[in-house]
Amino acid sequence: MHNDNARKGGHPGGHPGGHPGTIKDVYKDIKDKDSTGEKAQGFMQNKQNQLRLLFWETTAGCNLECIHCRRLDISKKLMESDLNTEESKRLIDNIAETAKCILVLSGGEPLFRPDIFELAEYADSKGLTVALATNGTMVTAEVAKKIVDAKVQRVAISLDGGSPETHDEFRKLKGSYNRAVEGMKHLQALGMSTQINCTIAKHNVHEVEKIYENAVNMGVDALHIFMLVPVGCGVQIEKDQTLDAVTYEKVLNWFYDISKEGKIQTKATCAPHYFRIMRQRAAAEGVEVTPKTHGMAAMTKGCLAGSSICFVSHKGEVFPCGYLPVEAGNIRKTPFKEIWENSQVFETLRDPEQLGGKCGACEYKTVCEGCRARAYYYTDGDYMAEEPYCIYEPPEYQIQQAKEEMKLEE
């Protein structure tokens, strides 16, 4: 499976689009009126538990076999367990009743679904902002027009390398890079907003500068980078592909540097420490973090799983995000709105005071929170444990550790 969304060891499709009442619009309103960052911080805290993004795995079917894909059961056809058209529209109705959020149609490969354009247009008619996360290889000129006609607002395409060779090896399909770029050009020719998603891992970390340069030259609106999460097939490549914590930190510092250039919208996803790094770097520069200085990154936080985003599988299962396999409910049994508002899993994730280890003692926990999916994987199920790939040692945590050591010596 190629894609940018779900429980794979790659990435979830990014956060494309915007909608009245969401971060993008509030950002426009207060960008030049928030010299201290107080309003942005207030927005972030007051809007917790408001659904902003929902990633829906419309089908498990896909035409690629990427080495980072979360799926163990590669399917090159639609699956009987996929939500049918009627169930899908009922889900869309329920999402719209919950929040007028951004709905990311993902997969698998969403273009595998023959009714995908009908569903996109239906979601738009219900007041949702619709985005599409695709590998791009199926986007012909004809398909691009159908996407535009279906009222999709942004298309995110995965390019996991700075060269065709790197991407094609990762995607296990020769020519997939060039086909994806061609698909992007078809969309751009029709005025569609486009975004590049890229999973940064050992196979392409040496190409990050080229990946950025390519994104700028291709004229996309945004570049979203993702850090590998060891879920599904990602577990099998975790040792070979996961960056060590120090390299991880270096990449995020580099990403902070390019964000200041302002050439393109940038977002670090599944990389919550970025929001700590951003504040550390800004403090060292003597700059307050505000929408004016740091864009929309000033109005959101690191891990949003279960508080501002969630993921619905092709079977109707609801998860906090595409990487955290802790089921909050199933829309085939319980209306989505009820799951979002009453799930015990979501309630736990929404309370940073329940964070363990150094995450719980960290002064940045409300803006970072660590990756809950990585915590889950590396502790065999404790999704509130500390983030395992963070080198930062909070002062409060150091004090706690020193006290513990003193007790042991006594």
Coordinates of C-alpha atoms in Angstrom, one line a residue:
M1 CA 0.0 0.0 0.0
H2 CA 1.3 3.3 -0.9
N3 CA -0.5 5.8 1.0
D4 CA -0.4 8.7 3.4
N5 CA -2.9 7.9 5.9
A6 CA -3.3 5.0 8.0
R7 CA -1.8 2.5 10.3
K8 CA 1.4 1.9 8.5
G9 CA 4.9 2.6 9.4
G10 CA 4.9 5.5 7.0
H11 CA 2.7 8.5 7.2
P12 CA -1.0 9.5 7.4
G13 CA -1.6 11.7 4.4
G14 CA -0.8 15.0 6.0
H15 CA -3.2 17.7 7.0
P16 CA -4.3 19.2 3.8
G17 CA -6.9 21.8 3.4
G18 CA -8.7 24.2 5.7
H19 CA -12.3 25.1 6.7
P20 CA -14.1 27.9 8.3
G21 CA -13.5 27.6 12.1
T22 CA -10.3 25.5 11.7
I23 CA -6.8 26.6 12.4
K24 CA -6.2 28.0 8.9
D25 CA -9.0 30.5 9.1
V26 CA -8.4 31.6 12.7
Y27 CA -4.7 31.9 11.7
K28 CA -5.7 34.5 9.1
D29 CA -7.8 36.4 11.6
I30 CA -5.1 36.8 14.3
K31 CA -1.9 36.6 12.4
D32 CA -1.2 40.3 12.7
K33 CA -3.0 40.8 16.0
D34 CA -1.2 38.4 18.3
S35 CA 2.2 40.0 19.2
T36 CA 2.6 37.8 22.3
G37 CA 1.2 34.5 21.1
E38 CA -1.4 34.6 23.8
K39 CA -4.4 34.3 21.5
A40 CA -2.8 31.4 19.6
Q41 CA -2.1 29.6 22.8
G42 CA -5.6 30.2 23.9
F43 CA -7.0 28.9 20.6
M44 CA -5.0 25.7 20.9
Q45 CA -6.1 25.1 24.5
N46 CA -9.7 26.1 24.1
K47 CA -10.2 24.1 20.9
Q48 CA -9.0 20.8 22.3
N49 CA -11.3 17.9 21.6
Q50 CA -12.7 19.8 18.6
L51 CA -12.4 17.5 15.6
R52 CA -10.3 19.2 12.9
L53 CA -9.1 16.3 10.7
L54 CA -10.6 12.9 10.1
F55 CA -8.6 10.4 8.0
W56 CA -10.8 7.8 6.4
E57 CA -9.3 4.6 4.9
T58 CA -11.8 4.4 2.1
T59 CA -10.4 1.0 0.9
A60 CA -7.6 -1.3 1.7
G61 CA -7.0 -1.9 -2.0
C62 CA -3.9 -0.4 -3.6
N63 CA -1.6 -0.8 -6.6
L64 CA 1.7 -0.5 -4.8
E65 CA 3.5 -2.6 -2.2
C66 CA 5.6 0.0 -0.3
I67 CA 8.1 -1.3 2.2
H68 CA 6.8 1.1 4.9
C69 CA 3.1 0.2 4.5
R70 CA 1.2 -0.6 7.7
R71 CA -0.6 -3.5 5.9
L72 CA 0.4 -7.1 6.2
D73 CA -2.3 -8.2 3.8
I74 CA -1.5 -6.5 0.6
S75 CA -4.7 -6.3 -1.5
K76 CA -4.7 -5.2 -5.1
K77 CA -8.5 -5.2 -5.2
L78 CA -11.4 -3.8 -3.3
M79 CA -12.2 -5.7 -0.1
E80 CA -15.6 -7.0 0.9
S81 CA -15.1 -5.5 4.3
D82 CA -14.9 -1.9 2.9
L83 CA -17.8 0.3 3.9
N84 CA -20.2 0.3 1.1
T85 CA -21.6 3.5 -0.5
E86 CA -24.7 3.6 1.8
E87 CA -22.5 3.1 4.9
S88 CA -20.0 5.6 3.7
K89 CA -22.6 8.3 3.3
R90 CA -24.0 7.6 6.7
L91 CA -20.5 8.0 8.1
I92 CA -20.2 11.3 6.3
D93 CA -23.5 12.5 7.7
N94 CA -22.4 11.6 11.2
I95 CA -19.0 13.3 10.8
A96 CA -20.7 16.5 9.6
E97 CA -23.0 16.4 12.7
T98 CA -19.9 16.2 14.9
A99 CA -17.8 18.9 13.3
K100 CA -17.3 20.7 10.0
C101 CA -13.8 19.3 9.8
I102 CA -11.4 18.3 7.1
L103 CA -12.1 14.9 5.7
V104 CA -9.1 13.2 4.2
L105 CA -10.0 10.4 1.8
S106 CA -7.2 7.9 1.9
G107 CA -6.4 4.2 1.7
G108 CA -4.9 2.0 0.4
E109 CA -5.5 3.9 -2.7
P110 CA -8.7 5.8 -2.6
L111 CA -8.9 6.0 -6.4
F112 CA -9.5 2.3 -6.3
R113 CA -13.1 3.0 -5.2
P114 CA -15.4 3.4 -8.1
D115 CA -17.7 5.7 -6.0
I116 CA -14.9 7.9 -4.6
F117 CA -15.9 10.9 -6.6
E118 CA -19.5 10.5 -5.6
L119 CA -18.5 10.3 -1.9
A120 CA -16.2 13.3 -2.2
E121 CA -18.9 15.5 -3.7
Y122 CA -21.4 14.2 -1.1
A123 CA -19.0 15.2 1.8
D124 CA -18.6 18.6 0.3
S125 CA -22.4 19.0 0.1
K126 CA -22.5 18.3 3.9
G127 CA -20.1 21.2 4.6
L128 CA -16.9 19.2 5.0
T129 CA -13.6 20.2 3.5
V130 CA -12.5 17.3 1.4
A131 CA -8.9 16.3 0.7
L132 CA -7.5 13.3 -1.1
A133 CA -4.3 11.4 -0.2
T134 CA -3.0 9.3 -3.1
N135 CA 0.2 7.8 -4.4
G136 CA -0.5 9.8 -7.6
T137 CA 0.2 7.0 -10.0
M138 CA -3.5 6.6 -11.1
V139 CA -4.0 10.3 -11.7
T140 CA -4.4 10.7 -15.4
A141 CA -5.7 13.9 -17.0
E142 CA -9.2 12.4 -17.0
V143 CA -9.0 11.4 -13.3
A144 CA -7.6 14.8 -12.4
K145 CA -10.7 16.5 -13.9
K146 CA -13.0 14.1 -11.9
I147 CA -11.1 15.0 -8.7
V148 CA -11.6 18.7 -9.4
D149 CA -15.3 18.2 -10.4
A150 CA -15.9 16.3 -7.1
K151 CA -15.0 19.4 -5.1
V152 CA -11.8 18.1 -3.6
Q153 CA -9.9 21.0 -2.1
R154 CA -6.4 19.6 -1.9
V155 CA -4.6 16.5 -3.1
A156 CA -1.6 15.1 -1.1
I157 CA 0.8 13.0 -3.1
S158 CA 3.6 10.9 -1.6
L159 CA 7.1 11.4 -2.9
D160 CA 9.5 9.5 -0.7
G161 CA 12.8 10.5 -2.0
G162 CA 14.7 13.3 -3.8
S163 CA 15.2 11.1 -6.8
P164 CA 13.1 8.6 -8.8
E165 CA 15.5 5.8 -7.9
T166 CA 15.1 6.3 -4.1
H167 CA 11.3 6.7 -4.3
D168 CA 10.8 3.7 -6.7
E169 CA 12.8 1.4 -4.5
F170 CA 10.7 2.4 -1.5
R171 CA 7.5 2.1 -3.4
K172 CA 8.4 -1.2 -5.1
L173 CA 7.2 0.0 -8.5
K174 CA 9.6 1.2 -11.2
G175 CA 8.4 4.4 -12.7
S176 CA 6.1 5.3 -9.8
Y177 CA 7.9 8.5 -9.0
N178 CA 7.6 9.9 -12.6
R179 CA 3.9 8.8 -12.7
A180 CA 3.2 10.5 -9.4
V181 CA 4.8 13.7 -10.6
E182 CA 2.9 13.5 -13.9
G183 CA -0.3 13.1 -11.9
M184 CA 0.5 16.1 -9.8
K185 CA 1.0 18.2 -13.0
H186 CA -2.4 17.1 -14.3
L187 CA -3.9 18.4 -11.1
Q188 CA -2.0 21.6 -11.0
A189 CA -3.0 22.3 -14.6
L190 CA -6.6 22.4 -13.4
G191 CA -5.8 24.7 -10.5
M192 CA -5.9 22.0 -7.8
S193 CA -4.0 22.7 -4.6
T194 CA -1.3 20.1 -4.2
Q195 CA 0.9 18.9 -1.3
I196 CA 3.9 16.6 -1.1
N197 CA 4.1 14.0 1.8
C198 CA 7.4 12.4 2.5
T199 CA 8.4 9.8 5.1
I200 CA 11.9 10.6 6.3
A201 CA 13.9 7.4 7.2
K202 CA 17.3 6.0 6.7
H203 CA 16.7 5.4 3.0
N204 CA 16.3 9.0 2.1
V205 CA 17.5 11.2 5.0
H206 CA 20.6 12.1 2.9
E207 CA 18.2 13.6 0.4
V208 CA 16.2 15.9 2.6
E209 CA 17.7 19.1 0.9
K210 CA 16.8 17.7 -2.5
I211 CA 13.3 16.7 -1.4
Y212 CA 12.7 20.3 -0.2
E213 CA 14.2 21.8 -3.4
N214 CA 12.0 19.6 -5.5
A215 CA 8.9 20.6 -3.6
V216 CA 9.6 24.3 -4.1
N217 CA 10.4 23.8 -7.8
M218 CA 7.3 21.7 -8.4
G219 CA 5.2 24.6 -7.2
V220 CA 3.2 22.6 -4.6
D221 CA 1.5 24.5 -1.8
A222 CA 2.9 22.4 1.1
L223 CA 5.6 19.9 2.1
H224 CA 4.7 17.6 5.0
I225 CA 7.4 15.4 6.4
F226 CA 6.7 12.3 8.5
M227 CA 8.8 10.2 10.8
L228 CA 8.6 6.4 10.6
V229 CA 6.2 4.8 13.1
P230 CA 6.7 1.1 13.7
V231 CA 3.2 -0.2 13.1
G232 CA 2.1 -3.0 10.7
C233 CA 4.8 -3.6 8.1
G234 CA 6.7 -0.7 9.6
V235 CA 7.6 -3.1 12.5
Q236 CA 9.5 -5.3 10.0
I237 CA 11.7 -2.4 8.8
E238 CA 11.9 -0.6 12.1
K239 CA 15.6 -1.6 12.8
D240 CA 16.7 -0.9 9.2
Q241 CA 14.8 2.3 8.6
T242 CA 14.2 4.2 11.9
L243 CA 16.4 7.2 12.5
D244 CA 18.2 7.3 15.8
A245 CA 17.1 10.0 18.3
V246 CA 20.0 12.3 17.6
T247 CA 19.5 12.3 13.8
Y248 CA 15.8 12.7 14.4
E249 CA 16.6 15.9 16.3
K250 CA 18.9 17.2 13.6
V251 CA 16.3 16.7 10.9
L252 CA 13.7 18.6 12.9
N253 CA 16.1 21.4 13.5
W254 CA 16.8 21.5 9.7
F255 CA 13.0 21.6 9.1
Y256 CA 12.7 24.6 11.5
D257 CA 15.4 26.4 9.4
I258 CA 13.6 25.9 6.1
S259 CA 10.2 26.8 7.6
K260 CA 11.7 30.3 8.3
E261 CA 12.5 30.7 4.6
G262 CA 8.8 31.0 3.8
K263 CA 9.1 29.5 0.4
I264 CA 6.5 26.9 1.0
Q265 CA 4.1 25.8 3.7
T266 CA 5.8 23.2 5.9
K267 CA 4.5 20.8 8.5
A268 CA 6.2 18.1 10.6
T269 CA 3.8 15.3 11.3
C270 CA 4.3 12.3 13.6
A271 CA 7.2 14.4 14.9
P272 CA 5.8 16.1 18.0
H273 CA 9.2 17.2 19.3
Y274 CA 9.2 19.7 16.5
F275 CA 6.9 21.9 18.6
R276 CA 9.4 21.8 21.5
I277 CA 12.3 22.5 19.2
M278 CA 10.4 25.4 17.6
R279 CA 10.0 27.0 21.0
Q280 CA 13.5 26.3 22.1
R281 CA 14.9 27.8 18.9
A282 CA 12.6 30.8 19.1
A283 CA 13.6 31.5 22.7
A284 CA 17.3 31.3 21.8
E285 CA 16.5 33.8 19.0
G286 CA 14.6 36.1 21.4
V287 CA 11.4 35.7 19.4
E288 CA 7.9 34.9 20.7
V289 CA 6.1 32.1 19.0
T290 CA 3.1 33.7 17.3
P291 CA 1.2 33.1 14.1
K292 CA 3.0 36.1 12.6
T293 CA 6.5 34.6 13.4
H294 CA 5.8 30.9 13.0
G295 CA 2.7 30.5 11.0
M296 CA 0.1 27.9 11.7
A297 CA 2.6 25.8 13.7
A298 CA 2.0 28.3 16.5
M299 CA -1.6 27.3 16.7
T300 CA -1.4 23.6 17.0
K301 CA 0.6 21.0 18.9
G302 CA 2.5 17.8 18.4
C303 CA 0.4 14.7 19.0
L304 CA -3.2 15.4 18.1
A305 CA -4.4 11.7 18.3
G306 CA -7.8 11.5 19.8
S307 CA -8.0 15.2 20.6
S308 CA -8.2 17.0 17.2
I309 CA -7.8 14.1 14.8
C310 CA -8.9 10.5 14.4
F311 CA -8.8 7.7 11.9
V312 CA -11.6 5.5 10.5
S313 CA -10.5 2.2 9.0
H314 CA -12.1 0.6 5.9
K315 CA -14.0 -1.7 8.2
G316 CA -15.4 1.2 10.3
E317 CA -13.1 0.9 13.2
V318 CA -12.3 4.2 14.9
F319 CA -8.7 4.8 16.1
P320 CA -7.0 7.9 17.7
C321 CA -4.8 8.1 14.6
G322 CA -3.7 5.9 11.8
Y323 CA -0.8 4.5 13.8
L324 CA -2.2 3.8 17.2
P325 CA -4.1 0.5 17.1
V326 CA -6.2 1.1 20.1
E327 CA -9.9 0.9 19.0
A328 CA -12.2 3.5 20.3
G329 CA -15.3 2.0 18.7
N330 CA -16.8 0.9 15.4
I331 CA -19.2 3.1 13.3
R332 CA -21.0 -0.1 12.2
K333 CA -22.1 -0.5 15.8
T334 CA -22.0 3.0 17.3
P335 CA -22.6 6.4 15.6
F336 CA -19.3 8.3 15.1
K337 CA -20.4 11.3 17.1
E338 CA -21.0 9.1 20.1
I339 CA -17.5 7.5 19.8
W340 CA -15.8 10.9 19.4
E341 CA -17.5 12.4 22.4
N342 CA -17.6 9.4 24.8
S343 CA -14.7 7.1 24.1
Q344 CA -12.6 6.2 27.1
V345 CA -9.5 5.9 24.9
F346 CA -10.0 9.5 23.6
E347 CA -10.7 10.8 27.1
T348 CA -7.4 9.4 28.3
L349 CA -5.4 10.8 25.4
R350 CA -7.0 14.3 26.0
D351 CA -5.5 14.5 29.5
P352 CA -1.8 15.3 29.4
E353 CA -1.7 14.8 33.2
Q354 CA -1.8 11.1 32.5
L355 CA 1.4 11.1 30.5
G356 CA 4.1 9.0 32.0
G357 CA 7.9 9.1 32.4
K358 CA 9.7 12.2 31.2
C359 CA 6.8 13.3 29.0
G360 CA 4.7 13.6 32.2
A361 CA 7.4 15.8 33.8
C362 CA 8.1 17.9 30.7
E363 CA 7.4 21.6 30.5
Y364 CA 6.6 21.2 26.8
K365 CA 4.0 18.4 27.3
T366 CA 1.0 20.5 26.3
V367 CA 2.6 21.5 23.0
C368 CA 4.4 18.3 22.2
E369 CA 2.9 15.3 24.1
G370 CA 5.3 12.9 22.4
C371 CA 4.2 10.3 19.9
R372 CA 1.6 8.1 21.5
A373 CA 1.9 5.4 18.8
R374 CA 5.7 5.1 19.4
A375 CA 5.1 4.9 23.1
Y376 CA 2.5 2.1 22.5
Y377 CA 4.9 0.1 20.3
Y378 CA 8.0 0.4 22.5
T379 CA 6.2 -0.5 25.7
D380 CA 4.0 -3.3 24.4
G381 CA 0.8 -1.3 24.8
D382 CA 1.2 1.7 27.2
Y383 CA 0.2 4.6 24.9
M384 CA 0.6 7.1 27.6
A385 CA 4.2 6.2 28.3
E386 CA 7.1 8.5 27.5
E387 CA 8.2 9.1 23.9
P388 CA 11.1 6.8 23.2
Y389 CA 12.7 8.9 20.4
C390 CA 13.2 12.2 22.3
I391 CA 16.7 13.3 23.5
Y392 CA 15.4 16.1 25.7
E393 CA 15.7 15.7 29.4
P394 CA 13.2 18.0 31.2
P395 CA 14.7 19.7 34.3
E396 CA 11.8 18.5 36.5
Y397 CA 12.4 14.9 35.3
Q398 CA 16.1 15.2 36.2
I399 CA 15.2 16.3 39.7
Q400 CA 12.8 13.4 40.0
Q401 CA 15.5 11.0 38.9
A402 CA 18.1 12.5 41.3
K403 CA 15.6 12.1 44.2
E404 CA 15.0 8.4 43.2
E405 CA 18.8 7.8 43.1
M406 CA 19.2 9.3 46.5
K407 CA 16.5 7.1 47.9
L408 CA 18.2 4.0 46.5
E409 CA 21.5 5.0 48.0
E410 CA 19.9 5.4 51.4

